[in-house]
Backbone as CSV, one residue per row, in Angstrom:
resi,resn,N_x,N_y,N_z,CA_x,CA_y,CA_z,C_x,C_y,C_z
1,UNK,0.854,-1.190,0.000,0.000,0.000,0.000,0.880,1.226,0.000
2,UNK,0.549,2.092,-0.874,1.386,3.274,-1.026,0.789,4.440,-0.266
3,UNK,1.625,5.040,0.583,1.166,6.216,1.347,1.416,7.490,0.542
4,UNK,0.367,8.245,0.435,0.521,9.494,-0.288,1.539,10.396,0.397
5,UNK,1.453,10.373,1.747,2.433,11.133,2.529,3.118,10.172,3.474
6,UNK,4.317,9.745,3.162,5.021,8.788,4.018,5.193,9.368,5.416
7,UNK,5.381,8.500,6.395,5.595,8.965,7.772,6.743,9.956,7.838
8,UNK,6.641,10.950,8.670,7.690,11.980,8.741,9.058,11.431,8.994
9,UNK,9.131,10.286,9.708,10.458,9.760,10.047,11.199,9.312,8.802
10,UNK,10.451,9.049,7.728,11.088,8.568,6.513,11.449,9.695,5.569
11,UNK,10.921,10.867,5.822,11.163,11.986,4.918,12.213,12.933,5.489
12,UNK,13.039,13.471,4.642,13.955,14.517,5.116,13.162,15.791,5.378
13,UNK,13.097,16.174,6.587,12.297,17.352,6.966,13.220,18.443,7.467
14,UNK,12.983,19.608,6.921,13.731,20.782,7.387,12.842,21.540,8.373
15,UNK,13.267,21.565,9.605,12.450,22.181,10.667,13.116,23.446,11.156
16,UNK,12.365,24.501,11.116,12.839,25.772,11.638,12.131,26.047,12.964
17,UNK,12.905,26.380,13.933,12.336,26.760,15.225,12.461,28.270,15.339
18,UNK,11.337,28.906,15.373,11.314,30.351,15.396,10.875,30.827,16.774
19,UNK,11.664,31.697,17.330,11.323,32.271,18.634,10.660,33.621,18.410
20,UNK,9.497,33.741,18.865,8.750,34.973,18.669,8.513,35.636,20.027
21,UNK,8.818,36.898,20.090,8.600,37.671,21.309,7.204,38.259,21.261
22,UNK,6.389,37.875,22.222,5.023,38.357,22.249,4.733,39.035,23.566
23,UNK,3.655,39.782,23.583,3.249,40.463,24.804,2.105,39.693,25.435
24,UNK,2.215,39.439,26.730,1.168,38.727,27.466,0.572,39.671,28.487
25,UNK,-0.660,39.434,28.874,-1.289,40.321,29.862,-0.505,40.337,31.154
26,UNK,-0.629,41.436,31.871,0.097,41.590,33.131,-0.411,40.608,34.155
27,UNK,0.470,40.241,35.068,0.095,39.361,36.168,-0.744,40.132,37.163
28,UNK,-1.285,39.442,38.169,-2.089,40.099,39.179,-1.281,41.146,39.924
29,UNK,0.010,40.836,40.151,0.863,41.795,40.836,1.022,43.073,40.037
30,UNK,1.187,42.944,38.726,1.291,44.118,37.873,-0.016,44.889,37.859
31,UNK,-1.126,44.151,37.937,-2.423,44.803,37.988,-2.564,45.659,39.228
32,UNK,-2.008,45.184,40.343,-2.032,45.971,41.579,-1.243,47.254,41.405
33,UNK,-0.100,47.137,40.692,0.721,48.320,40.447,-0.041,49.317,39.581
34,UNK,-0.754,48.798,38.573,-1.564,49.671,37.723,-2.589,50.425,38.556
35,UNK,-3.271,49.702,39.443,-4.299,50.323,40.272,-3.687,51.341,41.218
36,UNK,-2.492,51.016,41.703,-1.796,51.941,42.589,-1.454,53.235,41.845
37,UNK,-0.992,53.101,40.620,-0.655,54.285,39.826,-1.891,55.140,39.599
38,UNK,-2.995,54.513,39.229,-4.222,55.257,38.960,-4.718,55.981,40.206
39,UNK,-4.562,55.351,41.373,-5.027,55.960,42.615,-4.190,57.172,42.986
40,UNK,-2.904,57.146,42.644,-1.996,58.223,43.039,-1.830,59.287,41.961
41,UNK,-2.336,59.013,40.753,-2.190,59.980,39.670,-3.045,61.210,39.960
42,UNK,-2.478,62.385,39.771,-3.203,63.617,40.051,-3.056,64.027,41.511
43,UNK,-3.848,64.982,41.933,-3.770,65.497,43.297,-5.167,65.637,43.872
44,UNK,-5.257,65.641,45.184,-6.529,65.766,45.863,-6.570,67.073,46.657
45,UNK,-7.697,67.361,47.253,-7.859,68.585,48.025,-8.663,68.303,49.279
46,UNK,-8.565,69.228,50.216,-9.357,69.174,51.445,-9.649,70.613,51.838
47,UNK,-10.883,71.044,51.631,-11.219,72.431,51.906,-10.412,73.366,51.030
48,UNK,-9.771,74.346,51.646,-8.943,75.303,50.911,-7.548,74.767,50.607
49,UNK,-7.226,73.607,51.125,-5.911,73.012,50.883,-5.961,72.249,49.559
50,UNK,-5.310,72.800,48.543,-5.367,72.245,47.195,-4.068,71.513,46.843
51,UNK,-4.152,70.675,45.810,-2.984,69.992,45.233,-2.215,69.183,46.285
52,UNK,-2.911,68.297,46.968,-2.268,67.409,47.942,-1.604,66.269,47.186
53,UNK,-0.295,66.212,47.257,0.475,65.206,46.519,1.469,64.527,47.456
54,UNK,2.340,63.697,46.848,3.402,63.038,47.602,4.210,64.085,48.373
55,UNK,4.573,63.820,49.633,4.472,62.570,50.391,3.232,62.474,51.274
56,UNK,2.224,63.331,51.030,1.064,63.375,51.916,-0.010,62.379,51.484
57,UNK,-0.722,61.878,52.449,-1.791,60.923,52.203,-2.768,61.006,53.390
58,UNK,-3.860,60.291,53.289,-4.820,60.244,54.375,-5.947,59.303,54.017
59,UNK,-6.508,58.635,55.008,-7.546,57.638,54.745,-8.727,58.215,53.971
60,UNK,-9.039,59.465,54.202,-10.158,60.084,53.490,-9.673,61.072,52.435
61,UNK,-8.384,60.941,52.036,-7.821,61.822,51.008,-7.233,61.004,49.865
62,UNK,-6.229,60.188,50.145,-5.603,59.325,49.151,-4.911,58.192,49.890
63,UNK,-4.681,57.010,49.220,-4.107,55.852,49.906,-2.715,56.112,50.468
64,UNK,-2.320,55.315,51.456,-1.027,55.497,52.106,0.130,55.287,51.147
65,UNK,-0.012,54.362,50.167,1.094,54.115,49.244,1.330,55.279,48.284
66,UNK,0.462,56.285,48.319,0.708,57.495,47.529,1.624,58.457,48.272
67,UNK,1.908,58.182,49.545,2.758,59.054,50.356,3.725,58.249,51.190
68,UNK,4.082,58.777,52.335,5.032,58.119,53.242,4.520,58.207,54.669
69,UNK,5.004,57.293,55.497,4.659,57.347,56.908,5.171,58.645,57.518
70,UNK,4.369,59.218,58.405,4.730,60.486,59.022,4.083,61.678,58.349
71,UNK,3.415,61.444,57.196,2.790,62.539,56.452,1.287,62.327,56.289
72,UNK,0.687,61.659,57.240,-0.755,61.403,57.167,-1.545,62.664,57.507
73,UNK,-2.494,62.996,56.655,-3.389,64.122,56.882,-4.772,63.599,57.250
74,UNK,-5.430,64.323,58.129,-6.822,64.042,58.446,-7.665,65.179,57.891
75,UNK,-8.604,64.843,57.002,-9.489,65.856,56.423,-10.784,65.874,57.228
76,UNK,-11.101,67.017,57.811,-12.259,67.145,58.689,-13.425,67.764,57.924
77,UNK,-14.405,66.909,57.592,-15.618,67.355,56.905,-15.308,68.142,55.635
78,UNK,-14.221,67.763,54.972,-13.772,68.445,53.756,-13.671,69.952,53.964
79,UNK,-13.322,70.340,55.198,-13.222,71.762,55.538,-11.768,72.165,55.773
80,UNK,-11.029,71.359,56.527,-9.629,71.647,56.802,-8.905,70.348,57.110
81,UNK,-7.577,70.379,57.011,-6.752,69.186,57.236,-5.815,69.421,58.414
82,UNK,-5.543,68.360,59.157,-4.596,68.415,60.264,-3.540,67.332,60.078
83,UNK,-2.391,67.542,60.717,-1.306,66.569,60.690,-0.744,66.451,62.091
84,UNK,-0.351,65.246,62.467,0.223,64.997,63.784,1.737,64.959,63.662
85,UNK,2.402,65.886,64.348,3.866,65.927,64.370,4.284,65.704,65.815
86,UNK,4.913,64.568,66.059,5.182,64.187,67.445,3.858,63.887,68.120
87,UNK,3.583,64.580,69.219,2.307,64.412,69.922,1.418,65.639,69.775
88,UNK,1.788,66.544,68.869,1.054,67.797,68.711,0.310,67.806,67.384
89,UNK,-0.948,68.223,67.420,-1.755,68.324,66.213,-1.661,69.735,65.647
90,UNK,-1.478,69.817,64.323,-1.370,71.103,63.637,-2.388,71.155,62.506
91,UNK,-2.970,72.325,62.294,-3.807,72.515,61.122,-2.916,72.946,59.970
92,UNK,-3.104,72.320,58.821,-2.289,72.613,57.644,-2.968,73.729,56.852
93,UNK,-2.299,74.846,56.731,-2.850,75.999,56.030,-2.439,76.040,54.563
94,UNK,-1.236,75.534,54.282,-0.718,75.624,52.908,0.400,74.612,52.718
95,UNK,0.468,74.029,51.528,1.556,73.117,51.157,2.185,73.635,49.882
96,UNK,3.487,73.849,49.920,4.230,74.285,48.746,4.807,73.046,48.072
97,UNK,4.280,72.700,46.879,4.736,71.510,46.177,6.033,71.737,45.413
98,UNK,6.387,72.997,45.182,7.644,73.290,44.487,8.819,73.159,45.440
99,UNK,8.664,73.684,46.624,9.676,73.555,47.672,9.060,72.748,48.816
100,UNK,9.833,71.905,49.479,9.266,71.080,50.554,8.972,71.894,51.813
101,UNK,7.989,72.781,51.724,7.637,73.663,52.837,6.124,73.650,53.015
102,UNK,5.669,73.652,54.248,4.248,73.759,54.537,4.035,74.788,55.639
103,UNK,2.879,75.424,55.620,2.539,76.412,56.651,1.475,75.809,57.543
104,UNK,1.738,75.812,58.833,0.862,75.147,59.790,0.615,76.051,60.986
105,UNK,-0.400,75.710,61.772,-0.693,76.418,63.010,-1.113,75.373,64.036
106,UNK,-0.745,75.587,65.282,-1.109,74.653,66.337,-2.629,74.614,66.459
107,UNK,-3.200,73.432,66.305,-4.654,73.306,66.233,-5.340,73.795,67.497
108,UNK,-4.732,73.600,68.657,-5.359,74.001,69.920,-5.443,75.509,70.083
109,UNK,-4.667,76.268,69.307,-4.696,77.723,69.426,-5.958,78.330,68.820
110,UNK,-6.493,77.650,67.821,-7.605,78.227,67.068,-8.839,78.374,67.959
111,UNK,-9.402,79.556,67.943,-10.592,79.824,68.738,-10.311,80.142,70.192
112,UNK,-9.039,80.172,70.583,-8.663,80.466,71.970,-8.265,81.926,72.114
113,UNK,-8.566,82.480,73.259,-8.150,83.847,73.536,-6.927,83.865,74.435
114,UNK,-6.919,82.985,75.447,-5.779,82.871,76.363,-5.087,81.533,76.154
115,UNK,-3.776,81.548,76.227,-2.996,80.324,76.026,-2.208,79.955,77.273
116,UNK,-2.607,80.494,78.428,-1.792,80.299,79.627,-1.773,78.859,80.112
117,UNK,-2.740,78.038,79.655,-2.801,76.645,80.105,-2.007,75.703,79.218
118,UNK,-1.420,76.224,78.122,-0.680,75.376,77.204,0.779,75.257,77.617
119,UNK,1.345,74.137,77.223,2.770,73.943,77.466,3.569,74.595,76.344
120,UNK,4.874,74.632,76.555,5.752,75.141,75.504,5.578,74.292,74.254
121,UNK,5.463,74.934,73.125,5.252,74.232,71.866,6.487,74.365,70.988
122,UNK,6.985,73.244,70.529,8.146,73.261,69.637,8.125,72.013,68.777
123,UNK,8.842,72.058,67.674,8.925,70.920,66.768,10.335,70.361,66.802
124,UNK,10.430,69.107,67.167,11.710,68.403,67.154,11.440,67.031,66.541
125,UNK,11.621,66.943,65.244,11.228,65.739,64.521,12.158,65.553,63.337
126,UNK,12.451,64.298,63.003,13.392,64.018,61.918,12.821,64.403,60.550
127,UNK,11.507,64.504,60.423,10.905,64.815,59.130,10.547,66.283,58.966
128,UNK,10.509,67.037,60.068,10.070,68.428,60.015,11.025,69.321,60.795
129,UNK,11.208,70.533,60.301,12.047,71.508,60.992,11.573,72.907,60.631
130,UNK,11.797,73.865,61.534,11.406,75.240,61.267,12.238,75.808,60.114
131,UNK,11.635,76.696,59.338,12.405,77.446,58.357,13.119,78.593,59.068
132,UNK,14.003,79.242,58.336,14.800,80.313,58.929,13.958,81.524,59.320
133,UNK,12.744,81.631,58.808,11.902,82.794,59.071,11.185,82.725,60.416
134,UNK,11.161,81.562,61.031,10.366,81.369,62.239,11.133,81.832,63.479
135,UNK,10.420,82.501,64.383,10.977,82.944,65.664,10.091,82.424,66.794
136,UNK,10.630,82.473,67.990,9.826,82.159,69.166,9.147,83.421,69.661
137,UNK,7.877,83.298,69.996,7.168,84.380,70.647,6.959,83.970,72.099
138,UNK,7.444,84.790,73.009,7.333,84.489,74.442,6.105,85.177,75.021
139,UNK,5.253,84.396,75.660,4.060,84.914,76.324,4.293,84.884,77.831
140,UNK,4.192,86.034,78.463,4.393,86.155,79.903,3.029,86.394,80.556
141,UNK,2.631,85.478,81.445,1.308,85.550,82.059,1.381,85.857,83.553
142,UNK,0.277,86.468,84.011,0.077,86.764,85.435,1.272,87.530,85.993
143,UNK,1.510,88.673,85.425,2.658,89.495,85.817,2.242,90.516,86.881
144,UNK,3.133,90.778,87.793,2.872,91.767,88.840,3.463,93.113,88.430
145,UNK,2.935,94.206,89.030,3.464,95.528,88.711,2.744,96.147,87.531
146,UNK,3.074,97.358,87.247,2.452,98.101,86.152,3.428,98.163,84.984
147,UNK,3.109,97.432,83.896,4.011,97.378,82.751,3.571,98.294,81.620
148,UNK,2.442,98.945,81.790,1.885,99.703,80.673,2.835,100.766,80.151
149,UNK,3.554,101.427,81.069,4.449,102.491,80.631,5.697,101.931,79.956
150,UNK,6.061,100.686,80.264,7.284,100.095,79.718,7.027,99.278,78.458
151,UNK,5.831,98.654,78.376,5.581,97.733,77.281,4.739,98.309,76.162
152,UNK,3.914,99.282,76.481,3.076,99.872,75.437,2.198,98.842,74.769
153,UNK,2.371,98.666,73.456,1.514,97.762,72.699,1.801,96.288,72.965
154,UNK,2.832,95.971,73.722,3.130,94.577,74.035,2.283,94.048,75.182
155,UNK,1.459,94.885,75.778,0.531,94.394,76.789,-0.489,93.480,76.137
156,UNK,-0.902,92.467,76.873,-1.806,91.467,76.317,-2.863,91.143,77.364
157,UNK,-4.094,91.368,77.030,-5.199,91.087,77.945,-6.101,90.023,77.341
158,UNK,-6.512,89.064,78.155,-7.429,88.025,77.701,-8.144,87.457,78.914
159,UNK,-9.232,86.756,78.678,-9.988,86.127,79.761,-9.707,84.636,79.738
160,UNK,-9.175,84.104,80.815,-8.815,82.697,80.882,-10.060,81.831,81.041
161,UNK,-9.856,80.505,81.015,-10.971,79.580,81.163,-11.631,79.721,82.531
162,UNK,-10.869,80.179,83.517,-11.402,80.366,84.864,-12.064,81.731,85.033
163,UNK,-12.085,82.505,83.961,-12.717,83.809,84.027,-11.825,84.902,84.555
164,UNK,-10.537,84.610,84.697,-9.585,85.585,85.216,-8.904,86.304,84.064
165,UNK,-8.655,87.581,84.238,-7.926,88.350,83.226,-6.495,88.546,83.716
166,UNK,-5.567,87.706,83.273,-4.189,87.827,83.764,-3.480,89.029,83.159
167,UNK,-2.589,89.611,83.938,-1.755,90.712,83.436,-0.606,90.082,82.653
168,UNK,-0.563,90.349,81.367,0.364,89.615,80.506,0.991,90.537,79.474
169,UNK,2.068,90.037,78.885,2.689,90.712,77.761,3.421,89.687,76.909
170,UNK,3.894,90.089,75.751,4.569,89.168,74.852,5.742,89.859,74.178
171,UNK,6.698,89.048,73.746,7.843,89.539,72.984,8.204,88.503,71.928
172,UNK,8.851,88.962,70.867,9.387,88.048,69.863,10.885,87.928,70.108
173,UNK,11.341,86.731,70.372,12.760,86.509,70.650,13.614,86.992,69.491
174,UNK,14.709,87.667,69.811,15.650,88.194,68.814,14.999,89.203,67.875
175,UNK,13.911,89.782,68.287,13.248,90.759,67.434,12.886,92.018,68.206
176,UNK,12.266,91.842,69.377,11.851,92.983,70.176,12.991,93.504,71.046
177,UNK,12.706,94.572,71.755,13.654,95.180,72.695,14.024,94.153,73.758
178,UNK,15.300,93.881,73.905,15.756,92.873,74.864,15.434,93.245,76.300
179,UNK,15.168,94.500,76.576,14.864,94.904,77.947,13.564,94.291,78.449
180,UNK,12.696,93.900,77.514,11.426,93.316,77.916,11.618,91.978,78.607
181,UNK,12.675,91.267,78.272,12.898,89.946,78.849,13.239,90.039,80.333
182,UNK,13.736,91.166,80.770,14.081,91.317,82.184,12.843,91.339,83.074
183,UNK,11.676,91.563,82.465,10.440,91.625,83.240,9.871,90.242,83.541
184,UNK,10.438,89.202,82.942,9.873,87.863,83.097,9.934,87.372,84.534
185,UNK,10.853,87.888,85.343,10.945,87.471,86.742,9.721,87.872,87.545
186,UNK,8.934,88.814,87.019,7.739,89.283,87.720,6.484,88.546,87.250
187,UNK,6.647,87.515,86.418,5.500,86.776,85.871,5.538,85.321,86.345
188,UNK,4.350,84.753,86.529,4.267,83.390,87.061,4.426,82.315,85.993
189,UNK,4.210,82.660,84.742,4.264,81.640,83.696,4.766,82.251,82.392
190,UNK,5.648,81.525,81.721,6.183,81.955,80.437,5.987,80.808,79.433
191,UNK,5.389,81.109,78.294,5.156,80.105,77.251,5.814,80.597,75.971
192,UNK,6.499,79.693,75.301,7.123,80.038,74.019,6.389,79.304,72.902
193,UNK,5.979,80.055,71.903,5.267,79.482,70.759,5.905,80.000,69.473
194,UNK,5.857,79.209,68.388,6.452,79.666,67.119,5.581,80.690,66.417
195,UNK,6.233,81.651,65.787,5.529,82.667,65.011,6.429,83.098,63.864
196,UNK,5.812,83.540,62.786,6.567,84.033,61.637,6.360,85.545,61.556
197,UNK,7.383,86.331,61.860,7.219,87.795,61.933,7.142,88.455,60.560
198,UNK,6.094,88.122,59.817,5.845,88.806,58.548,5.283,90.199,58.833
199,UNK,5.230,91.029,57.811,4.703,92.375,58.011,3.258,92.356,58.521
200,UNK,2.371,91.529,57.939,1.011,91.474,58.475,0.960,91.017,59.936
201,UNK,1.808,90.049,60.296,1.817,89.582,61.680,2.314,90.660,62.641
202,UNK,3.322,91.405,62.217,3.813,92.503,63.060,2.712,93.537,63.250
203,UNK,1.959,93.796,62.180,0.841,94.743,62.292,-0.193,94.240,63.296
204,UNK,-0.494,92.936,63.232,-1.440,92.371,64.195,-0.944,92.567,65.623
205,UNK,0.342,92.288,65.841,0.902,92.400,67.188,0.878,93.850,67.667
206,UNK,1.184,94.765,66.782,1.186,96.182,67.164,-0.226,96.686,67.483
207,UNK,-1.224,95.997,66.918,-2.609,96.370,67.199,-3.161,95.610,68.400
208,UNK,-2.286,94.787,69.023,-2.732,94.003,70.168,-3.515,92.759,69.801
209,UNK,-3.487,92.354,68.535,-4.224,91.175,68.072,-3.299,89.962,68.037
210,UNK,-2.955,89.478,69.208,-1.990,88.384,69.321,-2.500,87.095,68.676
211,UNK,-3.725,86.707,69.003,-4.259,85.449,68.486,-4.368,85.485,66.972
212,UNK,-4.754,86.636,66.419,-4.827,86.755,64.956,-3.463,86.519,64.329
213,UNK,-2.407,87.014,64.978,-1.051,86.811,64.465,-0.651,85.339,64.528
214,UNK,-0.977,84.672,65.645,-0.624,83.262,65.791,-1.400,82.393,64.808
215,UNK,-2.636,82.780,64.511,-3.466,81.981,63.612,-2.986,82.009,62.167
216,UNK,-2.062,82.917,61.839,-1.504,82.959,60.484,-0.533,81.814,60.247
217,UNK,-0.115,81.171,61.337,0.748,80.011,61.221,2.206,80.349,60.967
218,UNK,2.994,79.316,60.728,4.432,79.449,60.489,4.875,78.335,59.561
219,UNK,6.037,78.495,58.965,6.524,77.548,57.970,7.439,76.490,58.583
220,UNK,7.287,75.254,58.094,8.210,74.174,58.441,8.659,73.505,57.147
221,UNK,9.854,72.997,57.177,10.403,72.273,56.028,10.259,70.779,56.301
222,UNK,9.845,70.018,55.281,9.691,68.573,55.467,10.660,67.806,54.569
223,UNK,11.003,66.601,54.984,11.987,65.769,54.286,11.289,64.492,53.816
224,UNK,11.354,64.218,52.508,10.647,63.051,51.982,11.317,62.496,50.730
225,UNK,12.562,62.070,50.823,13.265,61.445,49.696,13.186,62.291,48.436
226,UNK,13.551,63.555,48.562,13.425,64.480,47.445,14.304,64.087,46.262
227,UNK,15.507,63.576,46.530,16.407,63.213,45.438,15.847,62.066,44.625
228,UNK,15.378,61.021,45.304,14.833,59.877,44.578,13.533,60.234,43.867
229,UNK,12.752,61.099,44.486,11.507,61.525,43.846,11.811,62.348,42.593
230,UNK,12.801,63.223,42.669,13.181,64.025,41.504,13.693,63.135,40.378
231,UNK,14.469,62.116,40.728,14.975,61.178,39.727,13.819,60.437,39.066
232,UNK,12.862,60.048,39.875,11.703,59.312,39.362,10.938,60.142,38.339
233,UNK,10.636,61.369,38.666,9.818,62.208,37.780,10.595,62.751,36.589
234,UNK,11.914,62.873,36.714,12.708,63.394,35.601,13.021,62.316,34.565
235,UNK,13.145,61.062,35.000,13.460,59.977,34.071,12.233,59.499,33.309
236,UNK,11.068,59.779,33.806,9.848,59.391,33.122,8.872,60.557,33.207
237,UNK,8.365,61.051,32.080,7.504,62.241,32.102,6.247,62.074,32.938
238,UNK,5.817,60.833,33.148,4.607,60.597,33.934,4.883,59.759,35.173
239,UNK,6.141,59.715,35.587,6.483,58.992,36.805,5.868,59.653,38.031
240,UNK,5.438,58.840,38.994,4.804,59.332,40.216,5.553,58.765,41.417
241,UNK,5.787,59.614,42.404,6.450,59.177,43.624,5.435,58.547,44.565
242,UNK,5.828,57.439,45.166,4.957,56.741,46.112,5.783,55.882,47.039
243,UNK,5.188,54.859,47.584,5.905,53.987,48.508,5.390,52.563,48.390
244,UNK,6.202,51.627,48.846,5.820,50.228,48.879,4.733,50.031,49.929
245,UNK,3.699,49.282,49.586,2.559,49.157,50.478,2.897,48.441,51.775
246,UNK,3.911,47.582,51.765,4.221,46.799,52.960,5.409,47.333,53.750
247,UNK,6.395,47.934,53.064,7.620,48.347,53.756,7.772,49.852,53.898
248,UNK,6.967,50.645,53.220,7.058,52.106,53.203,8.324,52.598,52.510
249,UNK,9.055,51.710,51.833,10.213,52.142,51.077,9.749,52.951,49.862
250,UNK,10.602,53.873,49.432,10.248,54.709,48.284,9.999,53.844,47.053
251,UNK,9.005,54.229,46.274,8.675,53.500,45.054,8.328,54.498,43.958
252,UNK,8.873,54.268,42.770,8.563,55.109,41.612,7.503,54.387,40.785
253,UNK,6.362,55.009,40.611,5.244,54.399,39.914,5.199,54.896,38.474
254,UNK,4.971,53.950,37.549,4.906,54.286,36.135,3.523,53.957,35.598
255,UNK,3.090,54.667,34.569,1.746,54.419,34.032,1.692,53.102,33.278
256,UNK,0.518,52.463,33.247,0.369,51.246,32.435,0.452,51.592,30.959
257,UNK,0.906,50.648,30.161,1.077,50.878,28.724,-0.131,50.330,27.976
258,UNK,-0.911,51.226,27.390,-2.109,50.852,26.630,-3.067,50.028,27.489
259,UNK,-3.182,50.418,28.730,-4.145,49.736,29.593,-3.578,48.546,30.318
260,UNK,-2.371,48.109,29.988,-1.762,46.994,30.713,-0.253,47.094,30.585
261,UNK,0.424,46.502,31.555,1.877,46.418,31.456,2.225,45.332,30.447
262,UNK,3.200,45.580,29.581,3.640,44.561,28.631,4.880,43.875,29.173
263,UNK,4.760,42.581,29.370,5.872,41.825,29.923,6.378,40.848,28.871
264,UNK,7.690,40.840,28.574,8.209,39.949,27.542,7.997,38.479,27.890
265,UNK,7.629,37.692,26.913,7.498,36.261,27.116,7.932,35.567,25.837
266,UNK,8.569,34.419,25.956,9.085,33.694,24.795,8.135,32.549,24.440
267,UNK,7.727,32.503,23.198,6.915,31.375,22.726,7.657,30.706,21.562
268,UNK,7.678,29.392,21.540,8.389,28.650,20.516,7.395,28.126,19.496
269,UNK,7.586,28.474,18.240,6.730,28.028,17.160,7.550,27.203,16.184
270,UNK,7.171,25.950,15.967,7.925,25.072,15.044,7.245,25.080,13.681
271,UNK,8.006,25.432,12.678,7.512,25.400,11.303,8.181,24.265,10.559
272,UNK,7.383,23.364,10.038,7.930,22.231,9.310,7.777,22.493,7.817
273,UNK,8.892,22.386,7.093,8.879,22.566,5.627,9.291,21.265,4.991
274,UNK,8.468,20.740,4.163,8.739,19.466,3.499,9.465,19.677,2.171
């Protein structure tokens, strides 16, 4: 019996093995990265605080992997945002995305007339530090004697929580007349708080509007892997700075390509030529 096509083993067959590089859909892990990029792309807002970006995040603002630990914001009724630095809560008034600087005010000061019950307020943190513009404002409470002739507009009157009006005054360290500091021995309590002596703030102080001056806040500089973030965004036009979801290590996020990441895969195709 004659076979029209003899068994391949009997025929000289020239076989070419061609390796073709094809694109396969992204794995589940890559899909998570895609979702992470989409969640962090763009900026969010909270009240008057606009363009909230890396390294800031918050449960009701943007996911944690869009920022870094230590930069969590709490958005209150989409009205204002606060941040916890050490054990002190601050209201965030402004974030400068060009320079790593933010303007904040101690949250407990807002709505208060007297601050005699507060402790000394200062920032000592590895991620935040005062800018060069910030000074200490010293508040002297419950002072004895008549200071009106010596202090003039530095006199400060307020009604405490107990309904008492303490005799008080204030000075800006390294700014006001140093002779005012000699009066502190006649006062029962001295509190130091940060203030930024801008022209408007000086005007407030000269008008006796101490709380209005403090409510303007002060600037702090924050540290958040600026070099690696700059490298990330400069090497890719749409690169986004973020962090690893489990370790908080810095992570550079890239956009998905045509809706999915393309991962190289090798497929072997055998072509038989008779």
